[in-house]
Amino acid sequence: MRKSLSAKFNFLKATLILLLFFGSKINAQNQADSENTVISYDLKWSERTALSILNEYPNAWQLDGNDRPKWDYKMGFVLSGFEKLYQKTNDKKYQKYIKDYVDGMIDSTGNIKKYDIKEYNIDYLNPGKLLFNLYDETKDSRYLQIIGKLRNQLESQPRTPSGGFWHKQIYPNQMWIDGLYMAEPFYTQFTVKYEKGKSLDDIAKQFEIVQNHFVDKKTGLVYQAWDESKEIAWADKQTGTSPTIWGRGIGWYMVALVETLDYFPKSHPKYKVLVSYLEQISKSVNQYKSESGLWYQVADKPELYANYVEPSASGMIIYAFAKGANKGYLSSSYKTTAKKSFESFVKEFVKVDKKGEINILNVSSNVGLGGKPFRDGTNNYYLSSKTKENGAIGLGAFLLAAIELEK
């Protein structure tokens, strides 16, 4: 009798444990499902994209498949879209996503983790743009300290003989076109906000150097890089430019112009000059879009074998066209072009999964010049770089374009 009662007790005990175990798993799954809810098709593309990013990358440092936290220009680019979306919607979760990233990358004394000014990496300035609004909203002194430290980097950043910022310490006498985006919007906002605009001439000079040395005379498009010394192996011995006109490079330059103009005073003599640069590159790039209104990886050679339309380049150019027209820098016809190209972007690159999450297809991987192993910057180098789904620059470009077009 005792054995029978004991056996029944043990059976009930085991059953209870199993119920508790499976119940906890079901609760955990339900919680996970609630955190990654299906995204409504009724929302705008901009919010659907932002929510997809939040679901896929709970921490912004995970963007682009990163496996550890990093102060990185790609995060700065995507989060600049979140900042604009927060300003439009006043939805606190977008601001929290930015703040969580920044707070995870700085310490209690106002230092960026693993930041070394001696690298003179101009990419480090881009995430610094996020700190202006964070400081204005929170008055956390750490944000202001970091803004100042990044400004100090520019003060001692090495320059070419013509006065252009080196891209990094390890790339002597080289300006890269994406460096204009990394530095100038931050630099302009800082000098207008805290220096009474004393550095505006220097900012305009960076763009002037691009116009004088990066612009291809035949196409009006810009090369990715320029070595003033003409010593690096990829540099043309006559012009110093790199070999390829890269679609995303054009995008970086156009976004640099429209976002610098956000803060550049209209009363300054160089304001109209910067607008003319935007008009020039916009007119040129508009002639090199595909039949559907998108732009190629190697921008000036659509007929090149293995060339392809590329989402990060296309999204950036769409964003710059729309913003330029909205701000009055460009004619309204560019807004019309941007809308048509945006529709083509959605058809070509956007895949929506069963949860309603946005995925951007065929984003070019990150490319560069020089280094070890040596990157020669040829057309073939750009065309042989792997593409991937949801590359951070592709996501960010689509988000910015959708916000600007109110899509």
C-alpha positions as CSV (number, residue, x, y, z in Angstrom):
1,M,0.0,0.0,0.0
2,R,2.8,2.4,0.9
3,K,4.6,1.5,-2.3
4,S,1.5,2.3,-4.3
5,L,1.0,5.6,-2.6
6,S,4.6,6.5,-3.1
7,A,4.5,5.6,-6.8
8,K,1.4,7.8,-7.2
9,F,3.1,10.7,-5.4
10,N,6.2,10.4,-7.6
11,F,4.1,10.3,-10.7
12,L,2.2,13.4,-9.7
13,K,5.4,15.2,-8.8
14,A,7.0,14.3,-12.1
15,T,3.9,15.5,-14.0
16,L,3.9,18.8,-12.1
17,I,7.5,19.4,-12.9
18,L,6.9,18.7,-16.6
19,L,3.9,21.1,-16.6
20,L,6.0,23.8,-15.0
21,F,8.8,23.2,-17.5
22,F,6.7,23.4,-20.6
23,G,4.6,26.2,-19.2
24,S,7.7,28.3,-18.6
25,K,8.9,27.6,-22.2
26,I,5.5,28.6,-23.6
27,N,5.5,31.8,-21.5
28,A,9.0,32.6,-22.7
29,Q,8.0,32.0,-26.3
30,N,4.9,34.1,-25.9
31,Q,7.1,36.9,-24.4
32,A,9.5,36.6,-27.4
33,D,6.6,36.7,-29.8
34,S,5.2,39.8,-28.1
35,E,8.6,41.5,-28.4
36,N,8.7,40.7,-32.1
37,T,5.1,41.4,-33.1
38,V,3.9,41.3,-36.6
39,I,4.4,44.7,-38.3
40,S,1.3,46.2,-39.8
41,Y,1.2,46.8,-43.5
42,D,-0.8,50.0,-42.7
43,L,2.3,51.7,-41.4
44,K,4.5,53.8,-43.6
45,W,7.6,52.2,-45.0
46,S,9.7,54.4,-42.7
47,E,8.2,53.0,-39.5
48,R,8.0,49.5,-40.9
49,T,11.7,49.7,-41.6
50,A,12.6,51.1,-38.2
51,L,10.5,48.4,-36.4
52,S,12.1,45.7,-38.5
53,I,15.5,47.0,-37.4
54,L,14.4,47.1,-33.7
55,N,13.2,43.4,-34.0
56,E,16.2,42.1,-35.8
57,Y,18.9,44.1,-33.9
58,P,17.7,44.8,-30.4
59,N,21.0,46.6,-29.8
60,A,22.1,49.0,-32.5
61,W,25.7,47.9,-32.4
62,Q,24.5,44.6,-33.8
63,L,23.7,46.2,-37.2
64,D,25.6,44.9,-40.1
65,G,26.1,41.6,-38.3
66,N,28.6,43.0,-35.7
67,D,29.3,40.6,-32.9
68,R,30.5,43.2,-30.4
69,P,29.8,46.9,-29.5
70,K,31.6,49.4,-31.8
71,W,31.6,53.2,-32.2
72,D,31.0,53.0,-35.9
73,Y,29.9,55.2,-38.8
74,K,27.3,52.6,-40.0
75,M,25.5,52.8,-36.7
76,G,25.6,56.6,-36.9
77,F,24.1,56.5,-40.4
78,V,21.2,54.3,-39.5
79,L,20.5,56.0,-36.2
80,S,20.4,59.4,-37.9
81,G,17.3,58.0,-39.6
82,F,15.9,57.0,-36.2
83,E,16.6,60.6,-35.0
84,K,14.6,62.0,-37.9
85,L,11.8,59.5,-37.3
86,Y,11.7,60.4,-33.6
87,Q,11.4,64.1,-34.6
88,K,8.5,63.4,-36.9
89,T,6.6,60.9,-34.7
90,N,7.7,61.8,-31.1
91,D,7.8,58.1,-30.5
92,K,10.2,57.6,-27.5
93,K,11.3,54.1,-28.6
94,Y,13.2,55.6,-31.5
95,Q,15.1,58.0,-29.2
96,K,15.7,55.2,-26.7
97,Y,17.3,53.1,-29.4
98,I,19.8,55.9,-30.1
99,K,20.4,56.7,-26.4
100,D,21.0,53.0,-25.5
101,Y,23.6,52.7,-28.3
102,V,25.5,55.9,-27.2
103,D,25.3,55.1,-23.5
104,G,26.7,51.6,-24.2
105,M,29.6,53.1,-26.0
106,I,30.7,55.7,-23.5
107,D,31.9,55.5,-19.9
108,S,31.0,57.5,-16.8
109,T,33.7,60.0,-17.3
110,G,32.7,61.0,-20.9
111,N,35.1,58.9,-23.0
112,I,34.2,56.8,-26.0
113,K,35.3,53.2,-25.3
114,K,38.3,52.1,-27.4
115,Y,38.5,55.5,-29.1
116,D,42.1,56.7,-29.9
117,I,42.4,60.2,-31.4
118,K,45.9,59.2,-32.7
119,E,44.2,57.0,-35.3
120,Y,42.7,60.2,-36.8
121,N,39.9,58.1,-38.3
122,I,37.4,60.6,-39.8
123,D,34.7,57.9,-39.6
124,Y,34.6,58.4,-35.8
125,L,32.9,61.8,-36.2
126,N,29.7,60.5,-37.8
127,P,28.1,59.0,-34.7
128,G,29.0,62.2,-32.9
129,K,26.1,63.9,-34.7
130,L,23.7,61.9,-32.5
131,L,25.0,63.7,-29.4
132,F,23.8,67.2,-30.1
133,N,20.1,66.4,-29.6
134,L,20.8,63.9,-26.8
135,Y,22.6,66.7,-24.9
136,D,19.9,69.2,-25.6
137,E,17.3,66.8,-24.3
138,T,19.1,65.4,-21.3
139,K,21.8,67.9,-20.4
140,D,24.1,64.9,-19.6
141,S,27.5,66.5,-19.6
142,R,29.2,63.4,-21.0
143,Y,27.6,64.0,-24.3
144,L,28.9,67.5,-24.5
145,Q,32.4,66.3,-23.5
146,I,32.4,63.8,-26.4
147,I,31.2,66.4,-28.8
148,G,34.1,68.6,-27.8
149,K,36.6,65.7,-28.1
150,L,35.5,64.9,-31.6
151,R,35.8,68.5,-32.5
152,N,39.3,68.5,-31.1
153,Q,40.2,65.6,-33.4
154,L,39.4,67.8,-36.4
155,E,41.5,70.5,-35.0
156,S,44.6,68.3,-35.3
157,Q,43.4,66.0,-38.1
158,P,46.3,65.7,-40.7
159,R,45.6,67.5,-44.0
160,T,46.8,67.3,-47.5
161,P,48.9,70.2,-48.9
162,S,45.7,71.7,-50.2
163,G,44.0,71.6,-46.8
164,G,41.8,68.5,-47.2
165,F,41.3,66.2,-44.2
166,W,43.1,62.8,-44.4
167,H,40.7,60.0,-44.2
168,K,42.8,58.2,-41.6
169,Q,46.3,58.5,-40.2
170,I,47.2,55.3,-42.1
171,Y,46.2,56.9,-45.4
172,P,48.6,59.8,-45.8
173,N,47.6,62.6,-48.1
174,Q,44.4,60.8,-49.1
175,M,40.9,62.3,-49.1
176,W,38.0,59.8,-49.5
177,I,34.6,61.0,-50.7
178,D,32.8,59.4,-47.8
179,G,34.9,61.4,-45.4
180,L,32.9,64.5,-46.5
181,Y,29.8,62.8,-45.0
182,M,31.6,61.6,-41.9
183,A,33.0,65.0,-41.0
184,E,31.2,68.0,-42.5
185,P,27.6,67.8,-41.2
186,F,29.1,67.3,-37.6
187,Y,31.7,70.1,-38.2
188,T,29.0,72.5,-39.5
189,Q,26.6,71.9,-36.7
190,F,29.3,72.3,-34.1
191,T,30.8,75.5,-35.5
192,V,27.4,77.2,-35.9
193,K,26.2,76.0,-32.5
194,Y,29.3,76.6,-30.4
195,E,31.8,78.7,-32.4
196,K,29.6,81.4,-34.0
197,G,30.4,79.8,-37.4
198,K,34.2,80.5,-37.4
199,S,35.0,77.3,-39.4
200,L,32.5,77.7,-42.2
201,D,35.1,78.7,-44.7
202,D,37.1,75.6,-43.9
203,I,34.0,73.4,-44.3
204,A,33.3,74.9,-47.7
205,K,36.9,74.4,-48.7
206,Q,36.6,70.6,-48.2
207,F,33.8,70.6,-50.8
208,E,35.8,72.9,-53.1
209,I,38.7,70.4,-53.0
210,V,36.3,67.7,-54.1
211,Q,35.0,69.8,-57.0
212,N,38.5,70.6,-58.1
213,H,40.0,67.1,-57.8
214,F,37.4,64.4,-57.5
215,V,34.9,65.3,-60.3
216,D,35.4,63.5,-63.5
217,K,35.4,66.0,-66.4
218,K,33.6,63.6,-68.8
219,T,30.7,62.5,-66.6
220,G,30.5,65.1,-63.9
221,L,30.5,62.3,-61.3
222,V,32.9,61.9,-58.4
223,Y,35.6,59.3,-57.8
224,Q,35.9,57.6,-54.5
225,A,39.2,59.0,-53.4
226,W,42.1,61.3,-54.3
227,D,45.8,61.1,-53.3
228,E,47.3,64.5,-53.5
229,S,50.8,63.1,-53.5
230,K,49.9,60.6,-56.3
231,E,52.2,58.1,-54.6
232,I,49.7,55.2,-53.6
233,A,49.5,52.5,-56.2
234,W,45.8,53.0,-56.9
235,A,46.2,56.7,-57.8
236,D,46.2,58.0,-61.3
237,K,49.6,59.4,-61.9
238,Q,48.2,62.6,-63.6
239,T,45.1,63.3,-61.5
240,G,45.7,61.4,-58.2
241,T,42.1,59.9,-58.3
242,S,41.2,56.3,-57.7
243,P,40.1,54.3,-60.7
244,T,36.4,53.8,-60.1
245,I,33.3,56.0,-59.9
246,W,31.4,54.2,-57.1
247,G,27.7,54.5,-56.8
248,R,27.7,54.6,-53.0
249,G,30.5,57.2,-53.1
250,I,28.3,59.5,-55.1
251,G,25.6,58.9,-52.5
252,W,27.9,59.8,-49.6
253,Y,28.8,63.0,-51.3
254,M,25.3,64.1,-52.1
255,V,24.1,63.3,-48.5
256,A,27.1,65.2,-47.2
257,L,25.9,68.3,-49.1
258,V,22.3,68.2,-48.2
259,E,23.0,67.5,-44.5
260,T,25.7,70.2,-44.3
261,L,23.3,72.7,-45.8
262,D,20.9,71.9,-43.0
263,Y,23.2,74.0,-40.7
264,F,25.1,76.2,-43.2
265,P,23.8,79.8,-42.9
266,K,22.1,81.2,-46.0
267,S,23.8,84.5,-45.3
268,H,27.3,83.0,-45.7
269,P,29.0,83.7,-49.1
270,K,29.7,80.0,-49.6
271,Y,26.1,78.9,-49.1
272,K,25.2,79.4,-52.8
273,V,28.4,77.7,-53.8
274,L,27.5,74.6,-51.9
275,V,24.0,74.6,-53.5
276,S,25.6,74.9,-56.9
277,Y,27.8,71.8,-56.2
278,L,24.6,69.9,-55.3
279,E,22.9,71.1,-58.5
280,Q,25.9,70.0,-60.5
281,I,26.2,66.5,-59.1
282,S,22.4,66.0,-59.2
283,K,22.2,66.9,-62.9
284,S,25.1,64.6,-63.7
285,V,23.9,61.6,-61.6
286,N,20.4,61.9,-63.0
287,Q,21.8,61.0,-66.4
288,Y,23.2,57.7,-65.2
289,K,20.2,56.0,-63.6
290,S,18.8,52.8,-65.0
291,E,15.6,52.6,-67.0
292,S,13.7,51.9,-63.8
293,G,15.3,54.9,-62.0
294,L,18.1,53.2,-59.9
295,W,21.8,53.5,-59.8
296,Y,24.7,51.1,-60.5
297,Q,27.5,49.9,-58.3
298,V,30.0,51.2,-60.9
299,A,28.0,54.3,-61.6
300,D,29.3,55.5,-65.0
301,K,29.5,52.1,-66.7
302,P,26.0,50.5,-66.7
303,E,27.0,48.3,-69.6
304,L,29.9,46.7,-67.8
305,Y,29.8,42.9,-67.4
306,A,28.5,41.9,-63.9
307,N,27.5,45.5,-63.0
308,Y,24.3,45.8,-61.1
309,V,21.9,48.3,-59.6
310,E,22.7,48.7,-55.9
311,P,20.4,49.7,-53.1
312,S,22.6,51.8,-50.8
313,A,23.7,54.0,-53.7
314,S,20.1,54.3,-55.0
315,G,18.6,55.0,-51.6
316,M,21.1,57.7,-50.8
317,I,20.6,59.5,-54.1
318,I,16.8,59.2,-53.7
319,Y,17.1,60.8,-50.2
320,A,19.3,63.6,-51.5
321,F,17.0,64.3,-54.4
322,A,14.0,64.5,-52.1
323,K,15.6,66.5,-49.4
324,G,17.3,68.8,-51.9
325,A,13.9,69.5,-53.5
326,N,12.1,69.8,-50.2
327,K,14.6,72.4,-49.0
328,G,14.6,74.3,-52.2
329,Y,18.2,73.6,-53.2
330,L,17.0,71.6,-56.2
331,S,14.0,72.0,-58.5
332,S,10.8,70.2,-57.8
333,S,11.4,67.8,-60.7
334,Y,13.9,66.0,-58.5
335,K,11.2,65.2,-56.0
336,T,9.2,63.6,-58.8
337,T,12.2,61.6,-59.8
338,A,12.8,60.6,-56.2
339,K,9.2,59.3,-55.9
340,K,9.5,57.2,-59.1
341,S,12.9,55.8,-58.1
342,F,11.6,55.0,-54.6
343,E,8.8,52.9,-56.1
344,S,11.4,51.0,-58.2
345,F,13.6,50.6,-55.1
346,V,10.7,48.8,-53.3
347,K,10.0,46.5,-56.3
348,E,13.7,45.7,-56.8
349,F,15.2,45.5,-53.3
350,V,12.5,45.2,-50.6
351,K,11.4,41.8,-49.4
352,V,8.6,41.6,-46.7
353,D,8.5,38.5,-44.7
354,K,5.5,36.8,-43.0
355,K,5.9,39.0,-39.9
356,G,5.8,42.1,-42.0
357,E,9.5,42.8,-41.5
358,I,11.4,44.7,-44.1
359,N,14.5,43.2,-45.7
360,I,16.8,45.0,-48.2
361,L,18.4,42.7,-50.7
362,N,21.7,42.8,-52.5
363,V,23.5,45.5,-50.6
364,S,27.1,45.9,-51.5
365,S,29.5,44.9,-48.8
366,N,31.9,47.6,-47.4
367,V,34.7,48.4,-49.8
368,G,37.9,50.5,-49.5
369,L,41.3,51.3,-50.9
370,G,44.8,50.3,-50.0
371,G,45.5,48.4,-46.8
372,K,46.7,44.8,-46.5
373,P,45.8,42.9,-48.6
374,F,46.0,45.7,-51.0
375,R,42.6,47.0,-52.5
376,D,43.3,48.4,-55.9
377,G,40.0,50.1,-56.4
378,T,39.4,48.9,-60.0
379,N,36.0,48.3,-61.5
380,N,36.5,44.6,-61.0
381,Y,37.2,45.0,-57.3
382,Y,33.9,46.8,-56.7
383,L,32.0,44.3,-58.8
384,S,33.5,41.3,-57.1
385,S,32.6,42.5,-53.6
386,K,29.9,40.3,-52.1
387,T,26.4,41.5,-51.7
388,K,24.3,40.7,-48.6
389,E,20.8,41.1,-47.2
390,N,20.2,44.0,-44.8
391,G,23.6,45.6,-45.0
392,A,23.4,48.6,-42.6
393,I,24.0,51.3,-45.3
394,G,21.2,49.8,-47.4
395,L,18.8,49.8,-44.5
396,G,19.7,53.3,-43.5
397,A,19.5,54.7,-47.0
398,F,16.0,53.3,-47.4
399,L,14.9,54.6,-44.0
400,L,16.1,58.1,-44.8
401,A,14.6,58.1,-48.2
402,A,11.2,56.9,-46.9
403,I,11.2,59.6,-44.1
404,E,12.0,62.4,-46.5
405,L,9.3,61.3,-49.0
406,E,6.9,60.7,-46.1
407,K,6.4,57.1,-47.3
